[in-house]
Amino acid sequence: MIILIRHAQSEGNKNREIHQTVPDHRVKLTQDGWKQAEAAGLKLRSLLRPDDTLHFFTSPYRRTRETTEGILNALTSSDPAPSPFPRHTIKVYEEPRLREQDFGNFQPGSSEMARMWSERAEYGHFFYRIPNGESAADAYDRVSGFNDTLWRSFGDDDFASVCVLVTHGLMTRVFLMKWYHFSVEYFEDLRNVDHCEFVVMKRSQENQKYILQNELRTWSELRREREEQKEPESPIPVRKRWAGSQDSHEKEPRRRQGRRQNTVEMFADDAAPVELVEKTDVNRDIEKQSRGATAASTHRLIITQILLVRKRPNAACRQGQYSRLVDLTLLEKHLKKAEMGEALVPVLQVDVDLI
């Protein structure tokens, strides 16, 4: 049986900026990472038979060596019961070919790394070569050499029944790609394994081939699941709310409009007060017109209103539903005709309240 284990949580996983000052191979585990490694040792202990023998192959990076140490501590511990796997019976090998993909010595600042990751995603994770570092294809070449060495070791009489590889996330995927002849497209679609996750390969007794026991996670599957979880949009449009509150527009009191001013109130503060005809006379004339007043009464109404307008050339007037400025020339003409007793047609009627 072959078991691949990704290292536990490291300080680089918790804070990526640490790679700007600490070499990648010197990054150590966090406190949570040590707990993950010990939990992985207990899990491994539950998977093994008492008569199994063990060989460990670990990347020489500090985080993988510390993960291996944490696994061995829990695996060989006498708590809660004596372990069937004494420490001296377990062989551990440092294998540089299992090291992490080289990201180019000290990593640059966050903005440059973000640009590089974006470029890498667009170019393709397998063939994109990190500046001053490696591509996944370069890592594939050295893993291929390690796989050949491992195959030859299977024929040794003292080779263990269980081989544990403590390595990195990308290297786990590259190892599986080489072993099971994955395509580049499928490698690109594979998601990373979790910290201290076990990837188990068991040898079949029928054909002696190693069968992958895990169902690998892919990005395409994740996107499909997210699409299925999306709720269908409601055909009924959602009513907009104001100021972030559902009922705020309903609770908002309506502003009370001010009372419209009459003529006297509008010009009370004017520097040149307007000489106005008494409103009672105008109202009386309007009432006469409404009852079918004579032409003379109509003339009087128009003349009274014109006299009001002459005092203020820019006064507003209303004809039907539209407003415009008073044409003084036209009003003077109508005034003269009215004084001569000629018949007038009330083309313009000025609303006294608006003057």
Coordinates of C-alpha atoms in Angstrom, one line a residue:
M1 CA 0.0 0.0 0.0
I2 CA 1.2 3.5 -0.8
I3 CA -0.1 6.5 1.2
L4 CA 0.6 10.1 0.1
I5 CA 0.2 12.7 2.9
R6 CA 0.4 16.5 2.3
H7 CA 2.3 18.3 5.1
A8 CA 0.4 20.0 7.9
Q9 CA -0.4 23.7 8.1
S10 CA 2.7 25.8 7.9
E11 CA 3.4 29.4 8.7
G12 CA 3.5 30.1 4.9
N13 CA -0.1 28.8 4.6
K14 CA -1.2 31.2 7.3
N15 CA 0.8 34.2 6.1
R16 CA 2.1 34.2 2.6
E17 CA 4.2 37.2 3.1
I18 CA 6.6 35.2 5.2
H19 CA 8.1 33.8 2.0
Q20 CA 9.5 37.3 1.3
T21 CA 12.0 36.9 4.2
V22 CA 12.2 33.2 5.0
P23 CA 13.5 30.6 2.5
D24 CA 10.7 28.2 1.5
H25 CA 12.6 25.2 2.7
R26 CA 12.9 26.7 6.2
V27 CA 9.2 27.5 6.8
K28 CA 8.0 25.6 9.9
L29 CA 4.7 24.3 11.1
T30 CA 2.2 26.3 13.1
Q31 CA 0.8 25.0 16.4
D32 CA -2.3 23.9 14.6
G33 CA 0.0 22.1 12.1
W34 CA 1.6 20.1 14.9
K35 CA -1.9 19.0 16.1
Q36 CA -2.8 18.0 12.5
A37 CA 0.4 15.9 12.2
E38 CA -0.3 14.1 15.5
A39 CA -3.9 13.4 14.4
A40 CA -2.6 12.0 11.1
G41 CA -0.4 9.6 13.1
L42 CA -3.4 8.3 15.0
K43 CA -5.3 7.9 11.8
L44 CA -2.5 6.0 10.2
R45 CA -2.2 3.7 13.2
S46 CA -5.9 2.8 12.8
L47 CA -5.4 1.9 9.1
L48 CA -2.5 -0.4 9.6
R49 CA -2.4 -4.1 10.5
P50 CA -0.2 -5.1 13.4
D51 CA 2.1 -7.0 11.1
D52 CA 2.6 -4.2 8.6
T53 CA 6.1 -2.7 8.1
L54 CA 6.7 0.9 7.2
H55 CA 9.0 3.0 5.0
F56 CA 8.7 6.8 5.1
F57 CA 9.9 9.0 2.2
T58 CA 9.8 12.7 3.1
S59 CA 10.6 15.9 1.3
P60 CA 13.7 17.6 2.9
Y61 CA 11.7 20.8 3.6
R62 CA 11.3 21.7 7.3
R63 CA 7.5 21.6 7.2
T64 CA 7.4 18.1 5.8
R65 CA 10.1 16.8 8.2
E66 CA 8.2 18.2 11.1
T67 CA 5.0 16.6 9.8
T68 CA 6.7 13.3 9.6
E69 CA 8.0 13.7 13.2
G70 CA 4.5 14.5 14.4
I71 CA 3.1 11.4 12.6
L72 CA 5.7 9.2 14.1
N73 CA 5.2 10.5 17.6
A74 CA 1.5 9.6 17.6
L75 CA 2.1 6.3 15.6
T76 CA 4.7 4.9 18.0
S77 CA 3.2 6.4 21.2
S78 CA 2.3 4.0 24.1
D79 CA -0.7 6.3 24.9
P80 CA -3.4 5.1 25.3
A81 CA -2.0 1.6 24.6
P82 CA 1.4 0.2 23.6
S83 CA 2.0 0.7 19.8
P84 CA 2.7 -2.4 17.6
F85 CA 5.0 -0.1 15.6
P86 CA 8.2 0.6 17.5
R87 CA 10.2 3.5 16.3
H88 CA 13.4 1.6 15.5
T89 CA 11.5 -0.7 13.1
I90 CA 10.4 2.2 10.9
K91 CA 12.8 3.5 8.2
V92 CA 12.7 7.1 7.2
Y93 CA 14.3 8.5 4.0
E94 CA 14.7 12.1 2.9
E95 CA 14.0 12.3 -0.8
P96 CA 14.9 15.6 -2.5
R97 CA 12.9 14.7 -5.5
L98 CA 9.7 15.0 -3.4
R99 CA 10.4 18.6 -2.6
E100 CA 8.0 21.4 -3.3
Q101 CA 7.9 23.2 -6.7
D102 CA 10.7 25.8 -6.7
F103 CA 9.1 29.3 -6.6
G104 CA 12.3 31.2 -7.1
N105 CA 14.2 31.9 -3.9
F106 CA 12.7 34.8 -1.9
Q107 CA 9.3 35.6 -3.3
P108 CA 8.6 39.2 -4.3
G109 CA 5.9 41.5 -2.8
S110 CA 2.2 40.8 -2.7
S111 CA 1.3 42.8 -5.8
E112 CA 4.0 41.1 -7.9
M113 CA 2.9 37.6 -6.6
A114 CA -0.7 38.4 -7.4
R115 CA 0.3 39.4 -10.9
M116 CA 2.3 36.2 -11.3
W117 CA -0.5 33.9 -10.0
S118 CA -2.9 35.6 -12.4
E119 CA -0.5 35.1 -15.3
R120 CA 0.0 31.5 -14.2
A121 CA -3.7 30.8 -14.1
E122 CA -4.1 32.2 -17.7
Y123 CA -1.0 30.4 -19.1
G124 CA -1.7 27.1 -17.4
H125 CA -0.4 25.6 -14.1
F126 CA 1.5 22.7 -15.6
F127 CA 3.6 24.6 -18.1
Y128 CA 4.0 28.0 -16.5
R129 CA 7.5 28.4 -15.2
I130 CA 8.0 30.5 -12.1
P131 CA 10.6 33.2 -12.7
N132 CA 13.9 31.8 -11.4
G133 CA 12.0 28.7 -10.4
E134 CA 10.2 25.7 -11.8
S135 CA 7.1 24.7 -13.7
A136 CA 4.9 21.8 -12.7
A137 CA 6.3 20.1 -15.8
D138 CA 9.8 20.4 -14.3
A139 CA 8.5 18.8 -11.1
Y140 CA 7.0 16.0 -13.1
D141 CA 10.4 15.2 -14.6
R142 CA 12.0 14.6 -11.2
V143 CA 9.0 12.8 -9.8
S144 CA 9.2 10.5 -12.8
G145 CA 12.7 9.6 -11.7
F146 CA 11.6 8.9 -8.1
N147 CA 8.7 6.7 -9.4
D148 CA 11.2 4.6 -11.3
T149 CA 13.3 4.2 -8.2
L150 CA 10.3 3.2 -6.1
W151 CA 9.3 0.6 -8.7
R152 CA 12.7 -1.0 -8.5
S153 CA 12.5 -1.0 -4.7
F154 CA 9.3 -3.1 -4.7
G155 CA 11.5 -6.1 -5.7
D156 CA 13.7 -5.9 -2.6
D157 CA 13.1 -8.5 0.0
D158 CA 13.1 -6.1 2.9
F159 CA 10.9 -3.5 1.3
A160 CA 8.0 -2.5 3.6
S161 CA 4.4 -3.5 3.1
V162 CA 3.3 0.2 3.5
C163 CA 5.1 3.1 1.9
V164 CA 4.3 6.6 3.2
L165 CA 5.2 9.6 1.2
V166 CA 5.1 12.9 3.1
T167 CA 5.2 15.7 0.5
H168 CA 3.4 18.8 -0.8
G169 CA 0.1 19.5 -2.4
L170 CA 1.3 20.0 -6.0
M171 CA 3.8 17.2 -5.7
T172 CA 1.0 14.8 -4.7
R173 CA -1.0 15.7 -7.8
V174 CA 2.1 15.4 -10.0
F175 CA 2.9 12.0 -8.5
L176 CA -0.6 10.7 -9.3
M177 CA -0.4 12.2 -12.8
K178 CA 2.8 10.3 -13.5
W179 CA 1.6 7.0 -11.9
Y180 CA -1.9 6.9 -13.5
H181 CA -1.0 8.7 -16.7
F182 CA -3.3 11.7 -16.2
S183 CA -3.6 14.1 -19.0
V184 CA -2.4 17.7 -18.7
E185 CA -6.1 18.9 -18.8
Y186 CA -7.1 16.7 -16.0
F187 CA -4.1 17.8 -13.9
E188 CA -5.2 21.4 -14.5
D189 CA -8.7 20.5 -13.3
L190 CA -7.5 18.8 -10.0
R191 CA -7.9 20.7 -6.8
N192 CA -5.3 20.6 -4.1
V193 CA -5.5 18.1 -1.3
D194 CA -6.0 19.3 2.3
H195 CA -3.3 19.4 5.0
C196 CA -2.5 15.9 6.3
E197 CA -5.1 14.4 3.9
F198 CA -4.5 10.8 3.0
V199 CA -4.4 9.7 -0.6
V200 CA -4.4 5.9 -0.5
M201 CA -3.3 3.5 -3.3
K202 CA -3.9 -0.2 -2.5
R203 CA -2.3 -3.0 -4.5
S204 CA -4.8 -5.4 -6.1
Q205 CA -4.2 -9.1 -5.4
E206 CA -5.5 -10.0 -8.9
N207 CA -3.2 -7.9 -11.2
Q208 CA -0.8 -6.4 -8.6
K209 CA -1.8 -2.9 -9.7
Y210 CA -2.3 0.0 -7.3
I211 CA -5.9 1.1 -7.2
L212 CA -6.6 4.7 -6.1
Q213 CA -9.0 4.6 -3.2
N214 CA -9.8 8.4 -3.1
E215 CA -12.3 10.3 -5.3
L216 CA -10.2 13.3 -6.3
R217 CA -11.9 16.7 -6.3
T218 CA -11.9 18.9 -9.4
W219 CA -12.7 22.5 -10.1
S220 CA -15.2 21.7 -12.8
E221 CA -17.2 19.6 -10.3
L222 CA -17.1 22.4 -7.8
R223 CA -18.4 24.9 -10.3
R224 CA -21.2 22.5 -11.3
E225 CA -22.2 22.1 -7.6
R226 CA -22.3 25.8 -7.1
E227 CA -24.5 26.3 -10.2
E228 CA -26.9 23.6 -8.9
Q229 CA -27.1 25.3 -5.5
K230 CA -28.1 28.7 -7.0
E231 CA -31.7 29.5 -6.3
P232 CA -33.8 30.4 -9.4
E233 CA -34.5 34.1 -9.7
S234 CA -38.0 35.1 -8.8
P235 CA -40.2 36.2 -11.7
I236 CA -41.8 38.9 -9.5
P237 CA -39.6 42.0 -9.4
V238 CA -38.4 42.8 -5.9
R239 CA -39.7 46.2 -4.7
K240 CA -36.9 48.6 -4.0
R241 CA -36.5 49.8 -0.4
W242 CA -35.1 53.2 0.6
A243 CA -32.1 53.8 2.9
G244 CA -31.6 50.1 3.5
S245 CA -34.9 49.7 5.4
Q246 CA -37.8 47.7 4.1
D247 CA -40.4 50.0 5.5
S248 CA -38.5 53.3 5.7
H249 CA -40.4 54.8 2.7
E250 CA -43.7 53.9 4.3
K251 CA -42.8 55.5 7.6
E252 CA -41.4 58.7 6.0
P253 CA -43.9 61.5 6.7
R254 CA -45.0 63.4 3.7
R255 CA -43.8 67.0 3.6
R256 CA -46.6 69.5 3.9
Q257 CA -46.6 71.9 1.0
G258 CA -46.8 75.6 1.9
R259 CA -50.0 77.6 1.3
R260 CA -49.9 79.5 -2.0
Q261 CA -49.5 83.2 -1.4
N262 CA -51.9 85.7 -2.7
T263 CA -50.8 88.8 -4.5
V264 CA -50.5 91.0 -1.5
E265 CA -48.4 88.6 0.4
M266 CA -46.0 87.9 -2.5
F267 CA -45.2 91.6 -2.9
A268 CA -45.3 92.7 0.7
D269 CA -41.6 93.2 0.9
D270 CA -41.1 94.7 -2.5
A271 CA -39.2 98.0 -2.6
A272 CA -41.7 99.5 -5.0
P273 CA -45.1 98.4 -3.8
V274 CA -47.7 97.7 -6.5
E275 CA -50.9 99.7 -6.6
L276 CA -53.7 97.1 -6.6
V277 CA -57.4 97.3 -7.2
E278 CA -59.4 96.0 -4.4
K279 CA -59.8 92.3 -4.7
T280 CA -63.5 92.4 -3.8
D281 CA -64.1 94.4 -7.0
V282 CA -62.2 91.9 -9.1
N283 CA -64.1 89.0 -7.5
R284 CA -67.4 90.8 -8.1
D285 CA -66.5 91.2 -11.8
I286 CA -65.5 87.6 -12.1
E287 CA -68.7 86.5 -10.6
K288 CA -70.6 88.7 -13.1
Q289 CA -68.7 87.1 -15.9
S290 CA -69.6 83.6 -14.7
R291 CA -73.3 84.5 -14.6
G292 CA -73.2 85.8 -18.2
A293 CA -72.3 89.4 -17.7
T294 CA -72.6 92.0 -20.4
A295 CA -69.8 93.1 -22.7
A296 CA -69.3 96.2 -20.7
S297 CA -68.7 94.1 -17.5
T298 CA -66.3 92.0 -19.4
H299 CA -64.4 95.1 -20.6
R300 CA -64.2 96.3 -17.0
L301 CA -62.8 92.9 -15.9
I302 CA -60.1 93.0 -18.5
I303 CA -59.2 96.7 -17.9
T304 CA -58.9 96.1 -14.1
Q305 CA -56.6 93.2 -14.7
I306 CA -54.5 95.1 -17.2
L307 CA -54.1 97.9 -14.8
L308 CA -52.7 95.4 -12.3
V309 CA -50.2 94.0 -14.9
R310 CA -49.0 97.4 -16.0
K311 CA -47.5 98.0 -12.6
R312 CA -45.3 94.9 -12.9
P313 CA -44.1 94.0 -16.5
N314 CA -42.7 90.6 -15.6
A315 CA -45.8 89.4 -13.8
A316 CA -46.8 85.8 -14.7
C317 CA -50.1 85.2 -16.5
R318 CA -51.9 82.0 -17.4
Q319 CA -53.8 81.2 -20.6
G320 CA -55.6 77.8 -20.2
Q321 CA -53.0 75.4 -18.6
Y322 CA -49.9 77.2 -19.9
S323 CA -47.9 80.2 -18.5
R324 CA -46.0 82.9 -20.3
L325 CA -44.9 86.5 -19.9
V326 CA -47.5 89.3 -20.4
D327 CA -47.2 91.1 -23.8
L328 CA -47.5 94.8 -22.7
T329 CA -47.9 96.1 -26.2
L330 CA -50.9 93.8 -26.7
L331 CA -52.4 94.9 -23.4
E332 CA -52.0 98.6 -24.2
K333 CA -53.8 98.1 -27.5
H334 CA -56.7 96.3 -25.7
L335 CA -56.8 99.1 -23.1
K336 CA -57.2 101.8 -25.7
K337 CA -60.0 99.9 -27.4
A338 CA -61.7 99.3 -24.2
E339 CA -61.6 103.1 -23.3
M340 CA -63.1 103.9 -26.8
G341 CA -66.0 101.5 -26.1
E342 CA -65.0 99.0 -28.8
A343 CA -65.9 95.4 -28.3
L344 CA -63.2 93.3 -26.7
V345 CA -62.6 89.5 -26.9
P346 CA -61.1 88.3 -23.6
V347 CA -58.0 86.6 -25.2
L348 CA -56.0 87.0 -22.0
Q349 CA -57.3 86.7 -18.5
V350 CA -54.8 87.2 -15.8
D351 CA -55.1 85.2 -12.6
V352 CA -55.1 88.0 -9.9
D353 CA -53.7 85.6 -7.3
L354 CA -50.6 85.0 -9.4
I355 CA -49.8 88.6 -10.1

